[in-house]
Short mmCIF file of C-alpha atoms and ligand atoms in Angstrom, two decimals:
data_model
loop_
_atom_site.label_atom_id
_atom_site.label_comp_id
_atom_site.label_asym_id
_atom_site.label_seq_id
_atom_site.Cartn_x
_atom_site.Cartn_y
_atom_site.Cartn_z
CA UNK A 1241 0.00 0.00 0.00
CA UNK A 1242 1.47 3.36 -1.05
CA UNK A 1243 0.21 6.56 0.56
CA UNK A 1244 1.12 10.13 -0.37
CA UNK A 1245 0.97 12.48 2.62
CA UNK A 1246 0.63 16.15 1.68
CA UNK A 1247 1.43 18.58 4.48
CA UNK A 1248 2.99 21.93 5.29
CA UNK A 1249 5.04 20.91 8.33
CA UNK A 1250 6.82 17.87 9.68
CA UNK A 1251 8.94 17.08 12.74
CA UNK A 1252 11.92 17.29 13.04
CA UNK A 1253 12.31 19.68 10.10
CA UNK A 1254 9.65 22.40 10.41
CA UNK A 1255 7.09 22.79 13.17
CA UNK A 1256 4.60 25.38 14.35
CA UNK A 1257 2.26 22.99 16.17
CA UNK A 1258 0.92 19.50 16.70
CA UNK A 1259 0.38 18.92 12.97
CA UNK A 1260 4.15 18.64 12.55
CA UNK A 1261 4.46 16.01 15.31
CA UNK A 1262 1.76 13.92 13.66
CA UNK A 1263 3.24 14.11 10.14
CA UNK A 1264 6.64 13.12 11.53
CA UNK A 1265 5.27 10.17 13.49
CA UNK A 1266 2.44 8.47 11.57
CA UNK A 1267 4.53 7.36 8.56
CA UNK A 1268 6.91 5.51 10.90
CA UNK A 1269 4.01 3.77 12.66
CA UNK A 1270 2.45 2.85 9.32
CA UNK A 1271 5.77 1.52 8.04
CA UNK A 1272 5.64 -1.11 10.81
CA UNK A 1273 2.35 -2.26 9.25
CA UNK A 1274 3.93 -2.52 5.81
CA UNK A 1275 2.59 0.78 4.48
CA UNK A 1276 4.89 2.93 2.32
CA UNK A 1277 4.23 6.61 3.10
CA UNK A 1278 5.93 9.39 1.16
CA UNK A 1279 5.56 12.89 2.61
CA UNK A 1280 5.30 15.79 0.15
CA UNK A 1281 6.52 19.02 1.79
CA UNK A 1282 7.59 22.43 0.51
CA UNK A 1283 11.38 22.73 0.49
CA UNK A 1284 11.60 25.60 2.97
CA UNK A 1285 15.10 26.85 3.86
CA UNK A 1286 15.14 24.44 6.83
CA UNK A 1287 14.98 21.57 4.33
CA UNK A 1288 17.52 22.94 1.86
CA UNK A 1289 20.40 20.63 2.79
CA UNK A 1290 18.16 17.56 2.69
CA UNK A 1291 16.77 18.63 -0.69
CA UNK A 1292 20.28 19.06 -2.06
CA UNK A 1293 20.88 15.34 -1.52
CA UNK A 1294 17.67 14.37 -3.29
CA UNK A 1295 17.04 12.90 -6.69
CA UNK A 1296 14.73 14.80 -9.04
CA UNK A 1297 11.52 12.80 -9.54
CA UNK A 1298 9.21 15.46 -10.99
CA UNK A 1299 9.68 18.87 -12.61
CA UNK A 1300 7.92 21.72 -14.34
CA UNK A 1301 8.94 24.94 -16.01
CA UNK A 1302 5.90 26.78 -14.73
CA UNK A 1303 4.47 26.50 -11.25
CA UNK A 1304 2.70 29.82 -10.76
CA UNK A 1305 5.37 31.71 -12.67
CA UNK A 1306 8.54 29.86 -11.60
CA UNK A 1307 10.18 26.55 -12.29
CA UNK A 1308 9.90 23.76 -9.73
CA UNK A 1309 11.22 20.28 -9.05
CA UNK A 1310 10.38 17.58 -6.54
CA UNK A 1311 13.33 15.78 -5.00
CA UNK A 1312 13.03 12.43 -3.25
CA UNK A 1313 15.23 11.91 -0.22
CA UNK A 1314 15.31 9.72 2.89
CA UNK A 1315 15.83 11.69 6.09
CA UNK A 1316 15.26 10.96 9.78
CA UNK A 1317 13.49 7.71 8.95
CA UNK A 1318 11.04 9.40 6.56
CA UNK A 1319 10.66 9.22 2.76
CA UNK A 1320 10.38 12.86 1.77
CA UNK A 1321 9.30 14.42 -1.50
CA UNK A 1322 10.54 18.00 -1.30
CA UNK A 1323 8.93 20.57 -3.57
CA UNK A 1324 11.62 23.03 -4.56
CA UNK A 1325 10.02 26.19 -5.88
CA UNK A 1326 12.34 28.97 -4.72
CA UNK A 1327 9.96 31.78 -5.66
CA UNK A 1328 7.37 30.32 -3.30
CA UNK A 1329 9.26 28.78 -0.39
CA UNK A 1330 12.82 30.04 -0.24
CA UNK A 1331 12.44 33.04 2.08
CA UNK A 1332 12.89 34.17 5.69
CA UNK A 1333 10.13 34.71 8.23
CA UNK A 1334 8.28 31.56 9.28
CA UNK A 1335 6.59 29.05 7.04
CA UNK A 1336 3.28 30.95 7.15
CA UNK A 1337 4.25 34.47 8.24
CA UNK A 1338 6.59 37.22 7.09
CA UNK A 1339 9.05 38.88 9.45
CA UNK A 1340 6.33 41.30 10.63
CA UNK A 1341 4.15 38.38 11.71
CA UNK A 1342 1.67 38.84 8.84
CA UNK A 1343 0.47 35.99 6.60
CA UNK A 1344 2.56 35.82 3.45
CA UNK A 1345 0.40 37.63 0.86
CA UNK A 1346 0.86 34.73 -1.56
CA UNK A 1347 -0.06 31.89 0.83
CA UNK A 1348 -2.82 30.94 -1.59
CA UNK A 1349 -0.29 30.41 -4.39
CA UNK A 1350 2.19 28.68 -2.08
CA UNK A 1351 -0.25 26.03 -0.92
CA UNK A 1352 -2.24 25.75 -4.14
CA UNK A 1353 1.14 24.90 -5.68
CA UNK A 1354 1.68 22.18 -3.10
CA UNK A 1355 -1.75 20.74 -3.86
CA UNK A 1356 -1.30 20.98 -7.62
CA UNK A 1357 2.01 19.16 -7.55
CA UNK A 1358 0.51 16.53 -5.22
CA UNK A 1359 -2.33 15.92 -7.65
CA UNK A 1360 -0.03 15.75 -10.68
CA UNK A 1361 2.25 13.30 -8.87
CA UNK A 1362 -0.77 11.28 -7.80
CA UNK A 1363 -1.87 10.99 -11.42
CA UNK A 1364 1.44 10.41 -13.19
CA UNK A 1365 3.82 9.44 -10.41
CA UNK A 1366 6.88 10.95 -8.80
CA UNK A 1367 9.44 9.08 -10.87
CA UNK A 1368 8.07 5.55 -10.82
CA UNK A 1369 6.43 5.95 -7.40
CA UNK A 1370 2.67 6.39 -7.61
CA UNK A 1371 0.37 6.41 -4.59
CA UNK A 1372 -2.73 4.27 -4.05
CA UNK A 1373 -4.24 6.94 -1.78
CA UNK A 1374 -3.53 10.65 -1.31
CA UNK A 1375 -3.86 11.80 2.30
CA UNK A 1376 -3.82 15.58 2.77
CA UNK A 1377 -3.61 17.43 6.06
CA UNK A 1378 -5.37 20.69 6.92
CA UNK A 1379 -6.19 23.59 4.62
CA UNK A 1380 -2.74 23.69 3.06
CA UNK A 1381 -3.59 20.41 1.29
CA UNK A 1382 -7.27 21.23 0.86
CA UNK A 1383 -7.17 21.75 -2.91
CA UNK A 1384 -5.75 18.29 -3.68
CA UNK A 1385 -9.15 16.57 -4.06
CA UNK A 1386 -10.38 19.53 -6.15
CA UNK A 1387 -7.44 19.40 -8.57
CA UNK A 1388 -7.82 15.62 -8.91
CA UNK A 1389 -11.52 15.95 -9.60
CA UNK A 1390 -11.08 18.63 -12.26
CA UNK A 1391 -8.44 16.53 -14.03
CA UNK A 1392 -11.29 14.34 -15.25
CA UNK A 1393 -8.96 11.35 -15.03
CA UNK A 1394 -9.16 8.19 -12.94
CA UNK A 1395 -7.22 9.02 -9.81
CA UNK A 1396 -6.29 7.66 -6.39
CA UNK A 1397 -8.90 8.09 -3.66
CA UNK A 1398 -8.37 10.96 -1.23
CA UNK A 1399 -8.43 11.45 2.53
CA UNK A 1400 -8.34 14.84 4.24
CA UNK A 1401 -7.55 15.19 7.93
CA UNK A 1402 -8.76 18.15 9.95
CA UNK A 1403 -6.14 18.95 12.57
CA UNK A 1404 -7.85 22.23 13.48
CA UNK A 1405 -10.96 23.56 11.74
CA UNK A 1406 -10.21 27.08 12.98
CA UNK A 1407 -7.63 27.42 10.21
CA UNK A 1408 -9.51 27.31 6.92
CA UNK A 1409 -7.32 29.00 4.30
CA UNK A 1410 -9.81 31.63 3.09
CA UNK A 1411 -8.96 33.78 0.06
CA UNK A 1412 -10.60 36.18 -2.36
CA UNK A 1413 -12.86 34.62 -5.02
CA UNK A 1414 -10.81 36.23 -7.81
CA UNK A 1415 -8.06 33.78 -6.90
CA UNK A 1416 -10.09 30.85 -8.30
CA UNK A 1417 -8.90 31.71 -11.82
CA UNK A 1418 -5.41 32.72 -10.70
CA UNK A 1419 -4.90 29.34 -9.02
CA UNK A 1420 -6.12 27.39 -12.03
CA UNK A 1421 -9.10 26.04 -10.17
CA UNK A 1422 -12.12 25.03 -12.26
CA UNK A 1423 -14.73 27.81 -11.69
CA UNK A 1424 -17.35 25.07 -11.81
CA UNK A 1425 -16.10 23.91 -8.41
CA UNK A 1426 -16.65 27.32 -6.83
CA UNK A 1427 -20.12 27.08 -5.34
CA UNK A 1428 -21.52 26.69 -1.81
CA UNK A 1429 -21.51 22.89 -2.13
CA UNK A 1430 -17.84 23.03 -3.17
CA UNK A 1431 -14.96 25.43 -2.68
CA UNK A 1432 -17.01 28.52 -1.78
CA UNK A 1433 -17.31 29.60 1.83
CA UNK A 1434 -19.65 32.59 2.15
CA UNK A 1435 -18.27 34.25 -0.98
CA UNK A 1436 -14.64 33.39 -0.25
CA UNK A 1437 -12.50 30.64 -1.69
CA UNK A 1438 -12.01 28.12 1.12
CA UNK A 1439 -9.13 25.68 0.76
CA UNK A 1440 -10.30 23.54 3.68
CA UNK A 1441 -13.88 23.78 2.52
CA UNK A 1442 -12.88 22.47 -0.92
CA UNK A 1443 -11.06 19.57 0.65
CA UNK A 1444 -13.96 18.68 2.92
CA UNK A 1445 -16.40 18.88 0.03
CA UNK A 1446 -14.41 16.78 -2.42
CA UNK A 1447 -12.30 14.31 -0.41
CA UNK A 1448 -13.52 10.71 -0.42
CA UNK A 1449 -13.05 10.46 3.33
CA UNK A 1450 -12.53 12.95 6.13
CA UNK A 1451 -10.75 12.20 9.34
CA UNK A 1452 -10.11 14.28 12.39
CA UNK A 1453 -7.83 13.70 15.30
CA UNK A 1454 -10.14 12.49 18.05
CA UNK A 1455 -13.58 10.87 18.28
CA UNK A 1456 -14.97 13.64 20.50
CA UNK A 1457 -13.80 16.39 18.10
CA UNK A 1458 -15.45 14.45 15.23
CA UNK A 1459 -18.76 14.75 17.12
CA UNK A 1460 -18.14 18.35 18.17
CA UNK A 1461 -17.52 19.41 14.55
CA UNK A 1462 -21.21 18.79 13.82
CA UNK A 1463 -22.16 21.60 16.21
CA UNK A 1464 -22.12 25.36 15.50
CA UNK A 1465 -20.06 25.95 18.64
CA UNK A 1466 -17.13 24.00 17.18
CA UNK A 1467 -17.75 23.77 13.43
CA UNK A 1468 -16.66 27.36 12.66
CA UNK A 1469 -19.30 27.69 9.94
CA UNK A 1470 -18.54 24.30 8.41
CA UNK A 1471 -20.88 22.31 10.69
CA UNK A 1472 -23.51 22.03 7.92
CA UNK A 1473 -21.02 20.43 5.55
CA UNK A 1474 -19.73 18.24 8.37
CA UNK A 1475 -23.25 16.96 9.00
CA UNK A 1476 -23.73 16.27 5.34
CA UNK A 1477 -20.56 14.25 5.30
CA UNK A 1478 -20.82 12.63 8.70
CA UNK A 1479 -20.97 9.11 7.23
CA UNK A 1480 -17.64 9.70 5.52
CA UNK A 1481 -15.98 11.13 8.62
CA UNK A 1482 -14.13 9.34 11.38
CA UNK A 1483 -12.18 10.48 14.43
CA UNK A 1484 -8.81 8.74 14.83
CA UNK A 1485 -6.95 9.74 17.95
CA UNK A 1486 -3.44 11.13 17.62
CA UNK A 1487 -0.58 9.37 19.31
CA UNK A 1488 2.93 10.54 20.07
CA UNK A 1489 6.39 9.43 19.05
CA UNK A 1490 7.32 7.42 22.13
CA UNK A 1491 10.99 7.38 21.16
CA UNK A 1492 11.33 11.16 21.00
CA UNK A 1493 9.17 11.44 24.14
CA UNK A 1494 10.68 8.84 26.42
CA UNK A 1495 11.35 9.78 30.07
CA UNK A 1496 13.84 6.95 30.42
CA UNK A 1497 16.13 8.20 27.68
CA UNK A 1498 15.36 11.86 27.15
CA UNK A 1499 18.61 13.79 26.59
CA UNK A 1500 16.97 16.99 27.85
CA UNK A 1501 16.41 15.59 31.36
CA UNK A 1502 19.15 15.60 34.02
CA UNK A 1503 18.25 12.02 34.82
CA UNK A 1504 15.97 9.45 33.22
CA UNK A 1505 13.03 7.97 35.12
CA UNK A 1506 10.22 5.47 34.72
CA UNK A 1507 7.23 4.37 36.78
CA UNK A 1508 9.39 2.19 39.02
CA UNK A 1509 11.98 4.94 39.44
CA UNK A 1510 9.73 7.97 39.84
CA UNK A 1511 12.03 9.53 42.42
CA UNK A 1512 14.48 10.54 39.72
CA UNK A 1513 11.79 12.92 38.41
CA UNK A 1514 12.67 15.21 41.32
CA UNK A 1515 15.94 16.16 39.62
CA UNK A 1516 14.05 17.44 36.60
CA UNK A 1517 11.66 19.21 38.96
CA UNK A 1518 14.55 21.02 40.62
CA UNK A 1519 15.91 21.99 37.20
CA UNK A 1520 12.56 23.48 36.14
CA UNK A 1521 12.24 25.44 39.39
CA UNK A 1522 15.73 26.83 38.88
CA UNK A 1523 15.23 27.62 35.19
CA UNK A 1524 12.05 29.60 35.96
CA UNK A 1525 13.50 31.20 39.14
CA UNK A 1526 10.79 29.57 41.28
CA UNK A 1527 11.28 29.04 44.98
CA UNK A 1528 11.35 25.37 46.00
CA UNK A 1529 8.37 23.79 47.75
CA UNK A 1530 7.26 20.20 48.23
CA UNK A 1531 3.80 20.63 49.71
CA UNK A 1532 2.10 21.97 46.57
CA UNK A 1533 2.36 21.07 42.90
CA UNK A 1534 4.47 22.66 40.20
CA UNK A 1535 2.10 23.32 37.28
CA UNK A 1536 3.31 24.01 33.78
CA UNK A 1537 1.91 25.35 30.52
CA UNK A 1538 3.56 24.58 27.15
CA UNK A 1539 1.42 26.15 24.51
CA UNK A 1540 0.64 28.63 21.84
CA UNK A 1541 -0.69 31.56 23.84
CA UNK A 1542 -4.06 32.02 22.17
CA UNK A 1543 -7.72 32.25 23.08
CA UNK A 1544 -8.28 28.70 21.81
CA UNK A 1545 -6.04 27.45 24.58
CA UNK A 1546 -8.12 29.18 27.29
CA UNK A 1547 -5.08 30.81 28.84
CA UNK A 1548 -6.98 34.02 29.54
CA UNK A 1549 -8.98 31.89 31.98
CA UNK A 1550 -5.76 30.73 33.59
CA UNK A 1551 -4.67 34.35 34.09
CA UNK A 1552 -7.94 34.91 35.96
CA UNK A 1553 -7.47 31.72 37.99
CA UNK A 1554 -3.92 32.55 39.13
CA UNK A 1555 -4.91 33.90 42.57
CA UNK A 1556 -6.24 30.44 43.51
CA UNK A 1557 -3.04 28.77 42.38
CA UNK A 1558 -0.92 31.20 44.37
CA UNK A 1559 -3.15 30.95 47.42
CA UNK A 1560 -2.53 27.19 47.44
CA UNK A 1561 1.22 27.75 47.46
CA UNK A 1562 1.61 26.11 44.05
CA UNK A 1563 4.09 27.16 41.35
CA UNK A 1564 3.55 27.82 37.66
CA UNK A 1565 6.05 27.66 34.80
CA UNK A 1566 4.81 28.94 31.44
CA UNK A 1567 6.52 28.39 28.07
CA UNK A 1568 4.80 29.82 25.03
CA UNK A 1569 4.31 32.58 22.56
CA UNK A 1570 1.40 34.03 20.66
CA UNK A 1571 -1.12 36.77 21.35
CA UNK A 1572 0.52 39.92 22.63
CA UNK A 1573 -2.03 40.47 25.41
CA UNK A 1574 -1.55 36.97 26.79
CA UNK A 1575 2.24 37.25 26.59
CA UNK A 1576 2.00 40.55 28.47
CA UNK A 1577 -0.47 39.07 30.98
CA UNK A 1578 1.82 36.22 31.94
CA UNK A 1579 4.89 38.47 32.07
CA UNK A 1580 3.08 40.81 34.44
CA UNK A 1581 1.89 37.87 36.56
CA UNK A 1582 5.47 36.63 36.85
CA UNK A 1583 6.74 40.09 37.83
CA UNK A 1584 4.02 40.44 40.47
CA UNK A 1585 4.59 36.95 41.88
CA UNK A 1586 8.34 36.37 41.88
CA UNK A 1587 9.30 32.88 42.92
CA UNK A 1588 5.80 31.62 42.29
CA UNK A 1589 5.19 32.21 38.61
CA UNK A 1590 7.88 32.01 35.94
CA UNK A 1591 7.49 32.70 32.23
CA UNK A 1592 9.60 32.09 29.15
CA UNK A 1593 8.17 33.70 26.03
CA UNK A 1594 9.39 31.83 22.98
CA UNK A 1595 9.60 28.44 21.38
CA UNK A 1596 12.04 26.01 22.97
CA UNK A 1597 11.81 22.29 22.26
CA UNK A 1598 14.44 21.10 24.82
CA UNK A 1599 12.82 23.25 27.51
CA UNK A 1600 9.43 21.71 26.65
CA UNK A 1601 10.96 18.28 27.30
CA UNK A 1602 12.48 19.39 30.60
CA UNK A 1603 9.14 20.85 31.74
CA UNK A 1604 7.30 17.63 30.90
CA UNK A 1605 9.97 15.79 32.85
CA UNK A 1606 10.00 18.03 35.90
CA UNK A 1607 6.50 19.41 36.41
CA UNK A 1608 3.88 17.74 38.59
CA UNK A 1609 0.90 18.74 36.43
CA UNK A 1610 0.28 20.33 33.04
CA UNK A 1611 -2.60 22.79 32.61
CA UNK A 1612 -4.60 22.69 29.35
CA UNK A 1613 -7.81 24.75 29.74
CA UNK A 1614 -8.59 24.82 25.99
CA UNK A 1615 -11.94 26.10 24.74
CA UNK A 1616 -11.60 23.52 21.99
CA UNK A 1617 -8.84 21.02 21.35
CA UNK A 1618 -8.98 18.76 18.28
CA UNK A 1619 -6.64 16.30 19.97
CA UNK A 1620 -3.88 18.03 21.89
CA UNK A 1621 -0.48 16.48 22.30
CA UNK A 1622 0.92 18.06 25.44
CA UNK A 1623 -1.46 16.06 27.65
CA UNK A 1624 -0.14 12.89 25.99
CA UNK A 1625 3.45 13.90 26.73
CA UNK A 1626 2.30 14.69 30.26
CA UNK A 1627 0.81 11.20 30.69
CA UNK A 1628 4.00 9.60 29.45
CA UNK A 1629 6.14 11.65 31.85
CA UNK A 1630 3.89 11.24 34.90
CA UNK A 1631 3.02 14.94 34.70
CA UNK A 1632 -0.69 14.79 35.36
CA UNK A 1633 -2.87 16.65 32.86
CA UNK A 1634 -5.45 19.11 34.18
CA UNK A 1635 -7.68 19.59 31.16
CA UNK A 1636 -10.91 21.03 29.85
CA UNK A 1637 -13.35 18.27 28.93
CA UNK A 1638 -13.33 18.85 25.18
CA UNK A 1639 -12.06 17.17 22.01
CA UNK A 1640 -9.06 14.92 22.40
CA UNK A 1641 -8.53 16.07 25.97
CA UNK A 1642 -11.80 14.36 26.89
CA UNK A 1643 -10.71 11.20 25.06
CA UNK A 1644 -7.28 10.78 26.63
CA UNK A 1645 -7.41 11.84 30.29
CA UNK A 1646 -9.26 9.83 32.94
CA UNK A 1647 -10.68 12.20 35.54
CA UNK A 1648 -9.87 11.58 39.18
CA UNK A 1649 -13.48 11.09 40.18
CA UNK A 1650 -14.31 8.77 43.07
CA UNK A 1651 -14.87 5.72 40.87
CA UNK A 1652 -11.59 6.17 39.02
CA UNK A 1653 -9.71 6.75 42.27
CA UNK A 1654 -11.13 3.58 43.81
CA UNK A 1655 -10.02 1.47 40.85
CA UNK A 1656 -6.71 3.30 40.51
CA UNK A 1657 -7.46 4.24 36.90
CA UNK A 1658 -7.42 8.05 37.24
CA UNK A 1659 -4.73 9.80 35.20
CA UNK A 1660 -5.56 13.48 35.62
CA UNK A 1661 -8.25 16.06 36.24
CA UNK A 1662 -10.97 17.13 33.80
CA UNK A 1663 -13.22 20.13 34.16
CA UNK A 1664 -16.30 21.53 32.44
CA UNK A 1665 -17.65 23.96 31.47
CA UNK A 1666 -14.60 25.85 30.29
CA UNK A 1667 -14.89 28.76 32.70
CA UNK A 1668 -12.61 30.41 35.21
CA UNK A 1669 -14.70 29.07 38.10
CA UNK A 1670 -14.43 25.47 36.87
CA UNK A 1671 -10.71 25.89 36.26
CA UNK A 1672 -10.23 27.25 39.79
CA UNK A 1673 -12.03 24.19 41.15
CA UNK A 1674 -9.83 21.91 39.06
CA UNK A 1675 -6.72 23.63 40.46
CA UNK A 1676 -8.01 23.09 43.99
CA UNK A 1677 -8.80 19.44 43.25
CA UNK A 1678 -5.31 18.94 41.84
CA UNK A 1679 -3.71 20.50 44.92
CA UNK A 1680 -5.85 18.26 47.17
CA UNK A 1681 -4.77 15.16 45.25
CA UNK A 1682 -1.14 16.25 45.36
CA UNK A 1683 -1.39 16.51 49.14
CA UNK A 1684 -2.04 12.73 49.21
CA UNK A 1685 1.31 11.36 48.03
CA UNK A 1686 0.13 7.75 47.67
CA UNK A 1687 -2.87 8.69 45.56
CA UNK A 1688 -0.74 11.02 43.47
CA UNK A 1689 1.89 8.34 42.84
CA UNK A 1690 -0.81 5.83 41.84
CA UNK A 1691 -2.19 8.37 39.38
CA UNK A 1692 1.28 9.01 37.99
CA UNK A 1693 1.83 5.32 37.39
CA UNK A 1694 -1.61 4.92 35.76
CA UNK A 1695 -0.80 7.91 33.55
CA UNK A 1696 2.54 6.43 32.53
CA UNK A 1697 0.86 3.11 31.68
CA UNK A 1698 -1.75 4.78 29.49
CA UNK A 1699 -1.15 3.82 25.84
CA UNK A 1700 -0.12 6.97 24.00
CA UNK A 1701 1.78 5.47 21.04
CA UNK A 1702 0.51 5.20 17.49
CA UNK A 1703 -0.20 1.45 17.35
CA UNK A 1704 -4.00 1.57 17.57
CA UNK A 1705 -4.43 4.67 15.43
CA UNK A 1706 -2.00 3.53 12.74
CA UNK A 1707 -4.07 0.35 12.42
CA UNK A 1708 -7.20 2.51 12.10
CA UNK A 1709 -5.61 4.54 9.27
CA UNK A 1710 -4.55 1.33 7.56
CA UNK A 1711 -8.05 -0.11 7.60
CA UNK A 1712 -9.40 3.18 6.25
CA UNK A 1713 -6.89 3.03 3.38
CA UNK A 1714 -7.69 -0.63 2.71
CA UNK A 1715 -11.39 0.07 2.58
CA UNK A 1716 -10.83 3.01 0.20
CA UNK A 1717 -8.43 1.13 -2.05
CA UNK A 1718 -10.99 -1.67 -2.30
P1 ADP B 1484 -1.49 22.97 18.66
O1 ADP B 1484 -1.12 22.13 17.49
O2 ADP B 1484 -2.89 23.45 18.67
O3 ADP B 1484 -0.53 24.08 18.92
P2 ADP B 1484 -0.90 20.56 20.23
O4 ADP B 1484 -0.99 20.27 21.67
O5 ADP B 1484 -1.56 19.60 19.28
O6 ADP B 1484 -1.41 22.05 20.00
O7 ADP B 1484 0.64 20.58 19.81
C1 ADP B 1484 1.51 21.58 20.24
C2 ADP B 1484 2.93 21.10 20.03
O8 ADP B 1484 3.80 22.22 20.05
C3 ADP B 1484 3.42 20.19 21.13
O9 ADP B 1484 4.39 19.32 20.60
C4 ADP B 1484 4.05 21.16 22.13
O10 ADP B 1484 5.02 20.55 22.95
C5 ADP B 1484 4.66 22.15 21.18
N1 ADP B 1484 4.80 23.51 21.71
C6 ADP B 1484 3.85 24.45 21.82
N2 ADP B 1484 4.37 25.61 22.28
C7 ADP B 1484 5.69 25.38 22.46
C8 ADP B 1484 6.78 26.20 22.90
N3 ADP B 1484 6.61 27.47 23.23
N4 ADP B 1484 8.01 25.64 22.95
C9 ADP B 1484 8.18 24.34 22.59
N5 ADP B 1484 7.20 23.53 22.17
C10 ADP B 1484 5.96 24.04 22.09
#
């Protein structure tokens, strides 16, 4: 079985969020089941040296005004197809934003190009490699099913995965012609979203199957509160949609052999976690304490993540004598809010604004609990890392958070199955209660240690979900 993944980011090469972790991990899990996944990615500067080693397997003189080639290369255990189109991808800034933090004005061209090349490769092959199924991810790959459809040729079946429906890739309708999209596909049942051209919308309308990254989010997407205007289409397509839970790369996230921790630990040697804890306290200039938990946040600082609620809940956390270490970047007001909170509560709240992968590992290793008060969360990965590192997740009961954390209610405590704390609704009051509950549990060391061990036993790898993707592909390929 040969599958073409089409995506805009991939660990360990380029990452802005959980999408990258997933694209870097699923192909390896599928390879163990005998599936050959090739990942088509833009050759951003971060991939230049890998691309230089690659063999040209596809080329054109004209991809939206410039020449382009696809180079095939093996790197970090992945089979990559790197789309080299310097006019589109070879630039500074980040992969989506210019150096002023604005969307690149030609993001429509950049990702329509990715989709067009994916569809041409799907039809005629990259060299002699031709996929049985094309599996696109998020709006950046949304036009793949549309381009395949307008080709009028027999083509591989398509899957589109929604990693976050909040990002839809909306552009002006005039771009339909500019991007070479068949105007016949631009209508409310197709690529049109309230007068705009919607890349994600097009993908959801025309893909053979839709997946999203947790069963609860698959149900939530049918509701106006979560569907972001696409709930009608989601309902129409509900029989073609399935929620397959994300996993994590348990080699990269392994508390026993994590190079970013001062000392490895496992569920039989939990004590060694205290060395990481001390390192986190020191790194965030927090004063040591053993009677209350060290909470952490590792997140984009946005409204989605509910961190404005956490700012409001901080007095409760401080009153309990707990500590908070925050790593993240994003909305200016949230960055400022956490910086101010840290200045006003020295020794109790520490903040690092930025993106720091090794520090994220250290915090998972050394914190007692990780706070994730998201308003919506398609799957969420940081709670899965938390489970694996015995850092108990304190989460809003939504999306993948609801599907992966077992709340410490009385029944779960009696059976020893609790792995964290869930709260609902997503309000400051409920979050405050959850913080209190967590502090109460932490004050019972035996209960806490049982929860840590249950968390660390919870299956967070890709085995089950990779098998689910495989059966989806098999069904589609007939
Ligand atoms: P989303 O994709 O919505 O941002 P996820 O929980 O699915 O949320 O994935 C976020 C990923 O990004 C995780 O791997 C997390 O560890 C990482 N991450 C988020 N913010 C930071 C940061 N400031 N520094 C390092 N890693 C981060």
